[in-house]
mmCIF file of N, CA and C in Angstrom:
data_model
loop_
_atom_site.group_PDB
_atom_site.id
_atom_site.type_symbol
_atom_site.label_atom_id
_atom_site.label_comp_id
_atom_site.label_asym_id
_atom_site.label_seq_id
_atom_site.Cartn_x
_atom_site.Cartn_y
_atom_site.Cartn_z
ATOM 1 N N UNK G 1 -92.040 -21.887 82.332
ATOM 2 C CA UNK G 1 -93.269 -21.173 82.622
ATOM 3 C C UNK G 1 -94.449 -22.145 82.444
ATOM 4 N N UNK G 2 -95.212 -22.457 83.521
ATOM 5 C CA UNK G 2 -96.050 -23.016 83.443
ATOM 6 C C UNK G 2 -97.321 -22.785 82.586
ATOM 7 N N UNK G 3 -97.994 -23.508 82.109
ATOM 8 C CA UNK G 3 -99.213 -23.241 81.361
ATOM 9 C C UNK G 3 -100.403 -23.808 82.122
ATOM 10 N N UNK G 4 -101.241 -22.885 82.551
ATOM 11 C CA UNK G 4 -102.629 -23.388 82.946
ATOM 12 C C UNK G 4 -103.584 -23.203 82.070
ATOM 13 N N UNK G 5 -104.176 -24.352 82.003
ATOM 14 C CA UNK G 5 -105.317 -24.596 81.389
ATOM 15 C C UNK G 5 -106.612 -24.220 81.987
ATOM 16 N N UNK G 6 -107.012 -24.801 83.170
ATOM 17 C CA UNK G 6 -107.890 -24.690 84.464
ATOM 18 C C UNK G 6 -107.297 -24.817 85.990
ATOM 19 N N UNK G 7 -108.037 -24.667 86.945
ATOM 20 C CA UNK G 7 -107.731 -24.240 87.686
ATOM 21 C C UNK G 7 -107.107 -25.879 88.248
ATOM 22 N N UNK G 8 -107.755 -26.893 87.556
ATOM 23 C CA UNK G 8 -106.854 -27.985 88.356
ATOM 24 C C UNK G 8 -105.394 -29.037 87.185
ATOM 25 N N UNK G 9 -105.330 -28.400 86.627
ATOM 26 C CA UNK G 9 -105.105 -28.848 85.449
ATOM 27 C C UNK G 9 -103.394 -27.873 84.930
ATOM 28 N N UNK G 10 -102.440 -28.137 84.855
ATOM 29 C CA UNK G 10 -101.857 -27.157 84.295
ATOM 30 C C UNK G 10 -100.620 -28.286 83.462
ATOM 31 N N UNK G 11 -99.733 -27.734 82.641
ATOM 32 C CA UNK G 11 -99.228 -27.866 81.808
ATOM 33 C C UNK G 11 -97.598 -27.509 82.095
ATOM 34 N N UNK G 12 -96.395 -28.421 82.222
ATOM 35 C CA UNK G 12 -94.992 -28.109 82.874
ATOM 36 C C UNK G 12 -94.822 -28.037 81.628
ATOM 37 N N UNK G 13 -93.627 -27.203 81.839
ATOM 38 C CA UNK G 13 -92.586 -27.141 80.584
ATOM 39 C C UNK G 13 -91.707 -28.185 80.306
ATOM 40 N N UNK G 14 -91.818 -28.869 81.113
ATOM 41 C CA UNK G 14 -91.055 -30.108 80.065
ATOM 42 C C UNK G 14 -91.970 -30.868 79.312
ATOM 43 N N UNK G 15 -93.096 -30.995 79.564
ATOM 44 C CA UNK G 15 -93.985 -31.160 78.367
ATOM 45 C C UNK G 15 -94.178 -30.845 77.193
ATOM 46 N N UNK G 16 -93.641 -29.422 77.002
ATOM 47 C CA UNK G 16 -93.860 -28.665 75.873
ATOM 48 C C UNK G 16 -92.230 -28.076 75.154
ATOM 49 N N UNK G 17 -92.248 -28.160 73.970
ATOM 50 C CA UNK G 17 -90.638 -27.654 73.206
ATOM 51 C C UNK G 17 -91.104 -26.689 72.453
ATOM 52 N N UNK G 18 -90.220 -25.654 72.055
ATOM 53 C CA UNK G 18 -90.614 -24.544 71.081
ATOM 54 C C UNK G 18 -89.514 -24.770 70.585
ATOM 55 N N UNK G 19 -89.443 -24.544 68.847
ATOM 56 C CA UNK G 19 -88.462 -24.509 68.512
ATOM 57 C C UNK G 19 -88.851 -23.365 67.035
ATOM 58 N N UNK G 20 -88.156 -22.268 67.094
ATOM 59 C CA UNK G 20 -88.137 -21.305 66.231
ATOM 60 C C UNK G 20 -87.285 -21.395 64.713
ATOM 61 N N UNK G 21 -88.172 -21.086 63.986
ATOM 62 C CA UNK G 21 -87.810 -20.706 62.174
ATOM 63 C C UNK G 21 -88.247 -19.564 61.815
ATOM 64 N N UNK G 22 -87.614 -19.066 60.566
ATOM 65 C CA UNK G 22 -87.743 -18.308 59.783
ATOM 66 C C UNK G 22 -89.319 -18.306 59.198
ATOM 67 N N UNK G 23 -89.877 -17.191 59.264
ATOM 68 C CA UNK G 23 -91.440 -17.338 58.429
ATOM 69 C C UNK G 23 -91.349 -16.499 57.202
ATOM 70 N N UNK G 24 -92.332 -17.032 56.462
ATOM 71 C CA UNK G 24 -92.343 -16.740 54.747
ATOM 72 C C UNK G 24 -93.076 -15.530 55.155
ATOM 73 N N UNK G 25 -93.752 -15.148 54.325
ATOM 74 C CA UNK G 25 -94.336 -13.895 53.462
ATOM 75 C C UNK G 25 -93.401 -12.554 53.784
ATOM 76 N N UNK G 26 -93.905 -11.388 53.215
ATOM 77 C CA UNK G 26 -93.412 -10.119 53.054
ATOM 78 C C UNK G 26 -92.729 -9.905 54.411
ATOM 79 N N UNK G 27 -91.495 -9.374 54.629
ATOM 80 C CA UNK G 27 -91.076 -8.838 55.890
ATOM 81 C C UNK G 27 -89.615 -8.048 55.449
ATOM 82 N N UNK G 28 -89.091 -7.832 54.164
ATOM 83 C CA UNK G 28 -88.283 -6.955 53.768
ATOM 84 C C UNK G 28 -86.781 -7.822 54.122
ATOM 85 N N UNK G 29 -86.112 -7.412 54.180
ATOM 86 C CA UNK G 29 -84.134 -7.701 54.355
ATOM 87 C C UNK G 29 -84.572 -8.380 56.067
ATOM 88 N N UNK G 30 -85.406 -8.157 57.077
ATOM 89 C CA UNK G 30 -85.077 -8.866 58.261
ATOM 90 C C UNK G 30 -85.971 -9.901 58.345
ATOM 91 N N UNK G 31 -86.893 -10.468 57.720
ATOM 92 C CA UNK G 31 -86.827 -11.574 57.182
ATOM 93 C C UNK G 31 -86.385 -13.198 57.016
ATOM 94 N N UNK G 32 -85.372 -12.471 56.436
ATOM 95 C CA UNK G 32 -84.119 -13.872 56.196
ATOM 96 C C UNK G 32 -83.311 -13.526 57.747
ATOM 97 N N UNK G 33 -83.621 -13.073 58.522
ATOM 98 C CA UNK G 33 -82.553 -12.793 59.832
ATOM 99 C C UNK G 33 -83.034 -13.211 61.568
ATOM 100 N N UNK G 34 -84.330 -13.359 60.933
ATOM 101 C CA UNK G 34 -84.907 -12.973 62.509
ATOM 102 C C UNK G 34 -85.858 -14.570 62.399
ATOM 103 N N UNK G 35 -85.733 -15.438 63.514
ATOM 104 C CA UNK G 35 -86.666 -16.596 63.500
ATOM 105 C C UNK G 35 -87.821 -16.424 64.196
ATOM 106 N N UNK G 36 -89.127 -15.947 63.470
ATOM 107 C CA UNK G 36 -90.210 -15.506 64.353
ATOM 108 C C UNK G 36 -90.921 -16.781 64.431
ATOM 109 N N UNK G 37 -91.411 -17.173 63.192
ATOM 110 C CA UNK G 37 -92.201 -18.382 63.547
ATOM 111 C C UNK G 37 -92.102 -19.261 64.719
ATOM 112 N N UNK G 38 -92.655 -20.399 65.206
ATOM 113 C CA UNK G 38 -92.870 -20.865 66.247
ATOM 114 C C UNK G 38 -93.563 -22.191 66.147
ATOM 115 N N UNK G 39 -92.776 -23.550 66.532
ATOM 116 C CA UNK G 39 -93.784 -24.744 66.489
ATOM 117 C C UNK G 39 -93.350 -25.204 67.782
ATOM 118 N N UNK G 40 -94.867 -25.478 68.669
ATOM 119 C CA UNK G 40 -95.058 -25.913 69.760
ATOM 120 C C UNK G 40 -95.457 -27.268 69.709
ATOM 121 N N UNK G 41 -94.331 -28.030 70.780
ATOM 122 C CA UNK G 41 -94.604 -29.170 70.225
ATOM 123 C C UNK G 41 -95.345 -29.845 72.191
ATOM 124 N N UNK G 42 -96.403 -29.909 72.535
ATOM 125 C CA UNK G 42 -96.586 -31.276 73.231
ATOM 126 C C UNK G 42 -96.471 -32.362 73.576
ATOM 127 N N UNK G 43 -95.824 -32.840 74.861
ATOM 128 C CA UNK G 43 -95.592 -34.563 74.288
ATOM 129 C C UNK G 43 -97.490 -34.692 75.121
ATOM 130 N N UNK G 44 -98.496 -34.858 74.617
ATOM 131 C CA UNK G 44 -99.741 -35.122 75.345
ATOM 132 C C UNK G 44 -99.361 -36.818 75.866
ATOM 133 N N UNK G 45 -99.042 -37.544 74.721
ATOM 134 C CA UNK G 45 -99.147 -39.047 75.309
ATOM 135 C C UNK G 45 -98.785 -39.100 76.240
ATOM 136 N N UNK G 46 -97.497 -38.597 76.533
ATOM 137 C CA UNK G 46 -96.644 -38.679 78.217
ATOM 138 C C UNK G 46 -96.944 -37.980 78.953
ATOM 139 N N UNK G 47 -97.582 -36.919 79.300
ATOM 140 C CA UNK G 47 -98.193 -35.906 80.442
ATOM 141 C C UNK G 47 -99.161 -36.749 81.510
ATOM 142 N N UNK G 48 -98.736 -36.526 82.705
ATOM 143 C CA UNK G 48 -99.357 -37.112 83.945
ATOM 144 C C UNK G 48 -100.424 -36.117 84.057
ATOM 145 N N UNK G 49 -100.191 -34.848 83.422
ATOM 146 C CA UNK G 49 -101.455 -33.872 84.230
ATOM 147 C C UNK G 49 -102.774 -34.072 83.175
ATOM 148 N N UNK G 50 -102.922 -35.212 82.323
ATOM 149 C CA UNK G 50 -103.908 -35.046 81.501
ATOM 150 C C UNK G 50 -104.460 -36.632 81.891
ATOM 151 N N UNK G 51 -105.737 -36.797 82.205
ATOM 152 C CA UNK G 51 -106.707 -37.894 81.884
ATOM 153 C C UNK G 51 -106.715 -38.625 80.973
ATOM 154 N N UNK G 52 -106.777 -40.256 81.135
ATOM 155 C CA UNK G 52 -107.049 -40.929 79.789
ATOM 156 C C UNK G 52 -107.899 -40.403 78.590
ATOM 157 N N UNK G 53 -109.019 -40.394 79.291
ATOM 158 C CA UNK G 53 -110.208 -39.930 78.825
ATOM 159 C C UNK G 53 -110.094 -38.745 77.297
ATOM 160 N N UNK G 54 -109.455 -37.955 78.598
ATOM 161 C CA UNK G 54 -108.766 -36.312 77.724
ATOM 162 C C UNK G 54 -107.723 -36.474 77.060
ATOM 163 N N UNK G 55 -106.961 -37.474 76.888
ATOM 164 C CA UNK G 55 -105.946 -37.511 76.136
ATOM 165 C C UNK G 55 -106.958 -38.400 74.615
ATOM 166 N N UNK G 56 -107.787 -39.389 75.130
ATOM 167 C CA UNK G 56 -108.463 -39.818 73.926
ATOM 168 C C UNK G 56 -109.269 -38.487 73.017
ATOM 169 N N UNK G 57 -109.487 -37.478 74.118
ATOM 170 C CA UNK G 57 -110.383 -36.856 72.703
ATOM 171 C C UNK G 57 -109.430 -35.779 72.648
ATOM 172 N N UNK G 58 -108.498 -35.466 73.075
ATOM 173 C CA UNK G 58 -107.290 -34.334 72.505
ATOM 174 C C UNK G 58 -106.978 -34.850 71.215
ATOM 175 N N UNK G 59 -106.882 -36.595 70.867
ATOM 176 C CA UNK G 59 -105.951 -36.500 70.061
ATOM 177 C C UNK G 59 -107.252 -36.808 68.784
ATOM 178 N N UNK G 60 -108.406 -36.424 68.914
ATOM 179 C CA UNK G 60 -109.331 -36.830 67.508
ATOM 180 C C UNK G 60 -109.562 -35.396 67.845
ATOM 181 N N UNK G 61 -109.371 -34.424 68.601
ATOM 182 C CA UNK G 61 -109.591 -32.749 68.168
ATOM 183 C C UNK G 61 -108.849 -32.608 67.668
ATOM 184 N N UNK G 62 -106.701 -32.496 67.836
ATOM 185 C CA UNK G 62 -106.121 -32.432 67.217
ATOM 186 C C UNK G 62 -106.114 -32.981 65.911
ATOM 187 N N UNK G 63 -106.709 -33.798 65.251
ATOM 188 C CA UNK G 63 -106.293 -34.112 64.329
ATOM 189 C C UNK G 63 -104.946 -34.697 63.480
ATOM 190 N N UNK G 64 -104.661 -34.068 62.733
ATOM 191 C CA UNK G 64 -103.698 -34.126 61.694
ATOM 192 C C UNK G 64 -101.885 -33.446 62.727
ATOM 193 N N UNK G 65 -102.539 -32.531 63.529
ATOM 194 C CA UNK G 65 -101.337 -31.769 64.963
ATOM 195 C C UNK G 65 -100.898 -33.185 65.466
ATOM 196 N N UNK G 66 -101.273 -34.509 65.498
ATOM 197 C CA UNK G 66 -100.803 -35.172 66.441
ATOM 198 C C UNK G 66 -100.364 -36.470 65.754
ATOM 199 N N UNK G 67 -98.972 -36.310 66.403
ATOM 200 C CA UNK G 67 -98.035 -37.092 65.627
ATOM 201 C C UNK G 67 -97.736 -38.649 66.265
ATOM 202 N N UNK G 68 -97.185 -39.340 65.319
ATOM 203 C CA UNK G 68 -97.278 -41.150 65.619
ATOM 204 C C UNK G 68 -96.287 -41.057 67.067
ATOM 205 N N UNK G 69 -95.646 -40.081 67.379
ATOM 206 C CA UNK G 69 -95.257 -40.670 69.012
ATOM 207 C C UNK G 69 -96.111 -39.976 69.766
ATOM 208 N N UNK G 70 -97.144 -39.451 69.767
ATOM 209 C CA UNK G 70 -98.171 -38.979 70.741
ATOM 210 C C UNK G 70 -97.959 -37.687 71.067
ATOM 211 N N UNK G 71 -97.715 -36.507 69.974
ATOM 212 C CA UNK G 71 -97.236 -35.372 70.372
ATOM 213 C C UNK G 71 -98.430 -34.578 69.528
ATOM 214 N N UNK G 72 -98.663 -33.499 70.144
ATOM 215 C CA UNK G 72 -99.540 -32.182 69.707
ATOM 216 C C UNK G 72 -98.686 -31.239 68.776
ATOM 217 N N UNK G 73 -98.715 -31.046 67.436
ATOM 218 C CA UNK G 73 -97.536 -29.952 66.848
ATOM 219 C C UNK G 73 -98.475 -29.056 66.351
ATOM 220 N N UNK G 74 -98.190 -27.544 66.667
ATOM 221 C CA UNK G 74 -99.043 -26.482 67.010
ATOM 222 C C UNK G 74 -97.949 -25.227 66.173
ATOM 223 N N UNK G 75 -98.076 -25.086 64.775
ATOM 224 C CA UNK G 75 -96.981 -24.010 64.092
ATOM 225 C C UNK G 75 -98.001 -22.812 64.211
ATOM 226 N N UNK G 76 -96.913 -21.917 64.187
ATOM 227 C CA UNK G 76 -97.886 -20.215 64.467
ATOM 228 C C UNK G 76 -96.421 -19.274 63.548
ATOM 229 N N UNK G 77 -96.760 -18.435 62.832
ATOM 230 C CA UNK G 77 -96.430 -18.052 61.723
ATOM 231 C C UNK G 77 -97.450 -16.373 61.808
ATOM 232 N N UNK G 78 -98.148 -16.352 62.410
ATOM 233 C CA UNK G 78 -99.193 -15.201 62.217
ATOM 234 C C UNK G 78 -98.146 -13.971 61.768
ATOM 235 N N UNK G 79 -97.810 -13.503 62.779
ATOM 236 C CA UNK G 79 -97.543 -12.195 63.145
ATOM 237 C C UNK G 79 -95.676 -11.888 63.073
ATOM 238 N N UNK G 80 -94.997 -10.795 62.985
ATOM 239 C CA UNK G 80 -93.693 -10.736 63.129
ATOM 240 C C UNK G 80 -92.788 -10.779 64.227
ATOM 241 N N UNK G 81 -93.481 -11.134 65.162
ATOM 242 C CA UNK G 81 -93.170 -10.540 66.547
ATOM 243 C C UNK G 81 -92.902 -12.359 67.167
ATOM 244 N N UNK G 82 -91.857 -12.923 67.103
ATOM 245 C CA UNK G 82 -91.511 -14.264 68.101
ATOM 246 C C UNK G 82 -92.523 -14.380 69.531
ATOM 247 N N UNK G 83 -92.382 -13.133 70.505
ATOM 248 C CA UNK G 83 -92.734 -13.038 71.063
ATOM 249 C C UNK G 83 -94.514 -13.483 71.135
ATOM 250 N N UNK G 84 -95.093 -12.934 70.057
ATOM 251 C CA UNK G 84 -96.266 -12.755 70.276
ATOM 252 C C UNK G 84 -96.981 -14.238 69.417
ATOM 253 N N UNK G 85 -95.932 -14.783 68.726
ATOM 254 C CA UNK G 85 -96.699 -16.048 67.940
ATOM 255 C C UNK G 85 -96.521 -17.240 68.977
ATOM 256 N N UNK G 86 -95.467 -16.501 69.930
ATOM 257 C CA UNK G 86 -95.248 -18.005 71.186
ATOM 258 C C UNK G 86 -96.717 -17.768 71.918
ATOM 259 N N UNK G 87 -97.275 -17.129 72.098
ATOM 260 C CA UNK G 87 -98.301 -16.632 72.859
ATOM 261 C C UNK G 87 -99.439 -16.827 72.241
ATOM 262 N N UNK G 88 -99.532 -16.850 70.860
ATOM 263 C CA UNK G 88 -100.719 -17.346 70.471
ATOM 264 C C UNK G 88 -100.763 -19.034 70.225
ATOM 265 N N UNK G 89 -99.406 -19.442 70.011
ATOM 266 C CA UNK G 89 -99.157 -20.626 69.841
ATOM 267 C C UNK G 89 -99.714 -21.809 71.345
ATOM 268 N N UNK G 90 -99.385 -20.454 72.396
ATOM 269 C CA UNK G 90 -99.931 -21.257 73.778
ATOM 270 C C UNK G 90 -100.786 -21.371 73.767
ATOM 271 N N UNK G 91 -101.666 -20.168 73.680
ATOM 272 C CA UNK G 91 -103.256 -19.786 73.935
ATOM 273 C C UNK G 91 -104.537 -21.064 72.861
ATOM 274 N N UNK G 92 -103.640 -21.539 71.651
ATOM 275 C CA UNK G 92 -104.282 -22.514 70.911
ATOM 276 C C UNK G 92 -104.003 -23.886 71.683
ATOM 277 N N UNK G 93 -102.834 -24.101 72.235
ATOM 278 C CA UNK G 93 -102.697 -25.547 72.988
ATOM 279 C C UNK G 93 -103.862 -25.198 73.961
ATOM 280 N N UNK G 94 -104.150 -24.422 74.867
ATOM 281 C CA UNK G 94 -104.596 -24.001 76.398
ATOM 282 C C UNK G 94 -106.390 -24.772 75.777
ATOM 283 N N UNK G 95 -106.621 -23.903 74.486
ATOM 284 C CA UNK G 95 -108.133 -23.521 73.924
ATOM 285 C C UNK G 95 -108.330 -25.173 73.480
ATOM 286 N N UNK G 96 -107.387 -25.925 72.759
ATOM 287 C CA UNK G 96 -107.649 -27.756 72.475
ATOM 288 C C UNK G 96 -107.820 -27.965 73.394
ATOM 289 N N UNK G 97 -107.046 -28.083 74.157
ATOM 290 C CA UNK G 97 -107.021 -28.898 75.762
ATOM 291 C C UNK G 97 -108.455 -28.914 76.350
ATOM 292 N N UNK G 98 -108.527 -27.506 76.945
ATOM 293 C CA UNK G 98 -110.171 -26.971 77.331
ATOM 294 C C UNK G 98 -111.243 -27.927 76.470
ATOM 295 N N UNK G 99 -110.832 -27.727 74.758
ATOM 296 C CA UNK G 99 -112.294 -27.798 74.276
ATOM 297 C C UNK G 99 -112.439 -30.002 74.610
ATOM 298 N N UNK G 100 -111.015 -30.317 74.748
ATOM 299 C CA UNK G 100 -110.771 -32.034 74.781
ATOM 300 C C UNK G 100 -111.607 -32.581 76.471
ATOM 301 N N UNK G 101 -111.379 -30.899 77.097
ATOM 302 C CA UNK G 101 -111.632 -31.654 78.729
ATOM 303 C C UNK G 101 -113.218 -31.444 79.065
ATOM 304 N N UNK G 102 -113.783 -31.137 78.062
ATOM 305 C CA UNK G 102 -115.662 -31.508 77.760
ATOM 306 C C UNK G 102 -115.919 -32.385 77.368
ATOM 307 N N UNK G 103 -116.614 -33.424 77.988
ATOM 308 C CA UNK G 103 -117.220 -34.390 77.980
ATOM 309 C C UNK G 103 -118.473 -34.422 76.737
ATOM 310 N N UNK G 104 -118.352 -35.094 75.603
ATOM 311 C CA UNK G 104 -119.422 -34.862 74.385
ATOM 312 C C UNK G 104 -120.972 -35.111 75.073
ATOM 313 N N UNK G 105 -122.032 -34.869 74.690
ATOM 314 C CA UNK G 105 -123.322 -35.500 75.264
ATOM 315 C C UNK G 105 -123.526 -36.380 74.522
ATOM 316 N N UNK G 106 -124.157 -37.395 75.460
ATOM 317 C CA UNK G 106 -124.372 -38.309 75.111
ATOM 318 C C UNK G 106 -125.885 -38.116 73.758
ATOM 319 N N UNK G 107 -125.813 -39.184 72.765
ATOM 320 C CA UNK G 107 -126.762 -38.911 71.861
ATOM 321 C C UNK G 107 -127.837 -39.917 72.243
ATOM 322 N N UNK G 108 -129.221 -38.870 72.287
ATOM 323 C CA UNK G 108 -130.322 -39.907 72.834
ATOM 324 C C UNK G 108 -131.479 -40.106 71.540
ATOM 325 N N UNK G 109 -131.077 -41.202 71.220
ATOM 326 C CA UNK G 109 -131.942 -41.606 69.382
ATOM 327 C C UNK G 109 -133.534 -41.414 69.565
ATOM 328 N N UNK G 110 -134.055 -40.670 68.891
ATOM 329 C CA UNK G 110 -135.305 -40.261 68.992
ATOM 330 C C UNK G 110 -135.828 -40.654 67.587
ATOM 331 N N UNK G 111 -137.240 -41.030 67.840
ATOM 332 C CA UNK G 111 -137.817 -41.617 66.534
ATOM 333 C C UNK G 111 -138.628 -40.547 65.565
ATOM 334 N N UNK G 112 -138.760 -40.442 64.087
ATOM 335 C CA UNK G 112 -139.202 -39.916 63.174
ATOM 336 C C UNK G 112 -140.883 -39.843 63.890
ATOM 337 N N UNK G 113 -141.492 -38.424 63.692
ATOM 338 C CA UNK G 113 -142.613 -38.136 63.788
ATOM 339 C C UNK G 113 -143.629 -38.316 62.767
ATOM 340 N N UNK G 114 -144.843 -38.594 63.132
ATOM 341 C CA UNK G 114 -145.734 -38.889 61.855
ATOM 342 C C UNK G 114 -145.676 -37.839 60.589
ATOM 343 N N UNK G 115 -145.857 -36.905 60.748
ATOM 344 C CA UNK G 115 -145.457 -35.996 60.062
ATOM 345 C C UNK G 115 -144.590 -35.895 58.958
ATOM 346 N N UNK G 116 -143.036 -36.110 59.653
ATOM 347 C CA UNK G 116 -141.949 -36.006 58.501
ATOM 348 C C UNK G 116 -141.933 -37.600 58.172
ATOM 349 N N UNK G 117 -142.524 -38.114 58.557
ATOM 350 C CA UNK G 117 -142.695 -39.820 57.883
ATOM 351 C C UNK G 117 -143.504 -39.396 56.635
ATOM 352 N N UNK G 118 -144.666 -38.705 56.902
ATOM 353 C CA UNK G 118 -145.816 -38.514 55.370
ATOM 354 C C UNK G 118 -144.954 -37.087 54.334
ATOM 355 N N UNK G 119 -144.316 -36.577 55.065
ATOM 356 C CA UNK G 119 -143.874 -35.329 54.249
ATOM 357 C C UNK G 119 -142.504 -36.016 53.222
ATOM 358 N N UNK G 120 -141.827 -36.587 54.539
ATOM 359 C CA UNK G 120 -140.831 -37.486 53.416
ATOM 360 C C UNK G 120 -141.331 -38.556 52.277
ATOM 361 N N UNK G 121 -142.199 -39.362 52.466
ATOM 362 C CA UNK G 121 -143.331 -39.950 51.395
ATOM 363 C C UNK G 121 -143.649 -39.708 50.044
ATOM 364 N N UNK G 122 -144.424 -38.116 50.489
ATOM 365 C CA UNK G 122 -144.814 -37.300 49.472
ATOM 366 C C UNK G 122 -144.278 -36.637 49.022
ATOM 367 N N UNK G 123 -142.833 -36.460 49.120
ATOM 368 C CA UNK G 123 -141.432 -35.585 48.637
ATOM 369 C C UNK G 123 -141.094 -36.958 47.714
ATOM 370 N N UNK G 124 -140.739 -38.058 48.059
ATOM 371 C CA UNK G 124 -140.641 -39.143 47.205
ATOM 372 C C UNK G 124 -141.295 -39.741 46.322
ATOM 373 N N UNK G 125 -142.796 -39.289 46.502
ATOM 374 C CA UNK G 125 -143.592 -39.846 45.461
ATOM 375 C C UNK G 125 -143.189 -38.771 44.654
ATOM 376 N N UNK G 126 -143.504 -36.977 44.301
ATOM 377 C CA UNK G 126 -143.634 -36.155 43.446
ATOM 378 C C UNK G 126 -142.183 -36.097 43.003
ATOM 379 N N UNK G 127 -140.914 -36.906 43.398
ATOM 380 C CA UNK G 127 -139.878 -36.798 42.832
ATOM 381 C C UNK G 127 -140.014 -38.020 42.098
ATOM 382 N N UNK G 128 -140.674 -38.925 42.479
ATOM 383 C CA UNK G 128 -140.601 -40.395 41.365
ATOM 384 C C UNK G 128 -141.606 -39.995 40.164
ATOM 385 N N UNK G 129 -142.865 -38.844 40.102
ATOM 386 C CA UNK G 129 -143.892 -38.377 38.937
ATOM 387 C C UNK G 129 -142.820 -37.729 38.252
ATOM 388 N N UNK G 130 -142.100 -36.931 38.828
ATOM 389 C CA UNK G 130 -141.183 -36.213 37.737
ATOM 390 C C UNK G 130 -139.920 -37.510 36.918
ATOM 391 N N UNK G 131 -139.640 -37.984 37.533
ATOM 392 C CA UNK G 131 -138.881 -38.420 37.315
ATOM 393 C C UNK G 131 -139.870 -39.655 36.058
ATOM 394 N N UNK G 132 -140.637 -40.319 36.183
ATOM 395 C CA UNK G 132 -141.200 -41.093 35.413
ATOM 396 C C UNK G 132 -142.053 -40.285 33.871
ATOM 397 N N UNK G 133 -141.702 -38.696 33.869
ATOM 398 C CA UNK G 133 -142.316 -37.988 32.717
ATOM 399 C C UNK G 133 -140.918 -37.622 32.357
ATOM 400 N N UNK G 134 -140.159 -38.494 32.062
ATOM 401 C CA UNK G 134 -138.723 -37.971 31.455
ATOM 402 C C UNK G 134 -138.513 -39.794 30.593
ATOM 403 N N UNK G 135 -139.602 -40.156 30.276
ATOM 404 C CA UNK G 135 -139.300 -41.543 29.351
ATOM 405 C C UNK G 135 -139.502 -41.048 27.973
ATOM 406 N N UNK G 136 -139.393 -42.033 26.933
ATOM 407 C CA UNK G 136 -139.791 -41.271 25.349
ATOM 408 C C UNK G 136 -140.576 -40.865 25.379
ATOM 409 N N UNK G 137 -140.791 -40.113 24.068
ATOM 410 C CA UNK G 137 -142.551 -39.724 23.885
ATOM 411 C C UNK G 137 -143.168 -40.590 22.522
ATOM 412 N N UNK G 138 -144.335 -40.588 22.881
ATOM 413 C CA UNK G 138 -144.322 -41.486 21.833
ATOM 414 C C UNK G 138 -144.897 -40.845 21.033
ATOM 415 N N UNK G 139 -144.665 -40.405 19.689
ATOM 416 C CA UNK G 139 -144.875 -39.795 18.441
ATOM 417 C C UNK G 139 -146.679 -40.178 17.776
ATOM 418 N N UNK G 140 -147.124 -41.405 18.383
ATOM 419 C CA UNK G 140 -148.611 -41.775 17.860
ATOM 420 C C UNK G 140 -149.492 -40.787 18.901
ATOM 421 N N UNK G 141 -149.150 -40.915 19.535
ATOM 422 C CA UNK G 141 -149.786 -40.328 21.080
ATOM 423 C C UNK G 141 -150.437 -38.500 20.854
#
């Protein structure tokens, strides 16, 4: 089943592996029986349908998800339902991808105004008065 991202852009399944476990918290005797959890794994490094570009900032969105052979790992655990954690598990690859295939703006360095030049000043001087009435006292005085 294919995954689209955008309308030019989509995602094959051999790109992507699911492989199901057992999830922790409360769920009674079926539990230990039923493998709901869900880790989606990406190979991003190897995908033809993704841009250099987009593969450079997939893998500083992903973070810590992206592993030393160039893979996206995406665990989903939410809910009891296999069904429905594969589905959120997609919908989070679909939502990186998207947020990787925006281009950052560029930052245009703008200079300090007269203003917060004298306000920052005078924030530094009345923190150096306080700070200089915290020496001894002198007992003749």
């Amino acid at each position: 089943m294919t995954l689209r991202i955008t309308d030019r852009i989509a995602i094959e399944d051999w790109e992507m592996t699911e492989h199901f476990t057992q999830s922790g918290g409360p769920g009674g005797q079926n539990v230990n029986k039923v493998a709901t959890a869900v880790e989606l794994r990406f190979e991003a490094e190897r995908s033809p349908n993704l841009p250099g570009p987009v593969k450079a900032r997939l893998r500083r969105l992903a973070g810590r998800r992206w592993t030393k052979e160039g893979a996206v790992l995406i665990q989903v655990a939410e809910t009891r339902h296999q069904a429905r954690n594969r589905e959120i598990a997609r919908d989070r690859l679909a939502n990186l991808i998207r947020g990787a295939l925006e281009k950052p703006k560029r930052r245009i360095p703008t200079r300090p105004t007269l203003g917060s030049k004298k306000r920052r000043l005078k924030a530094k001087k009345v923190r150096g008065d306080v700070k200089s009435m915290r020496g001894r006292v002198d007992p003749d005085a």
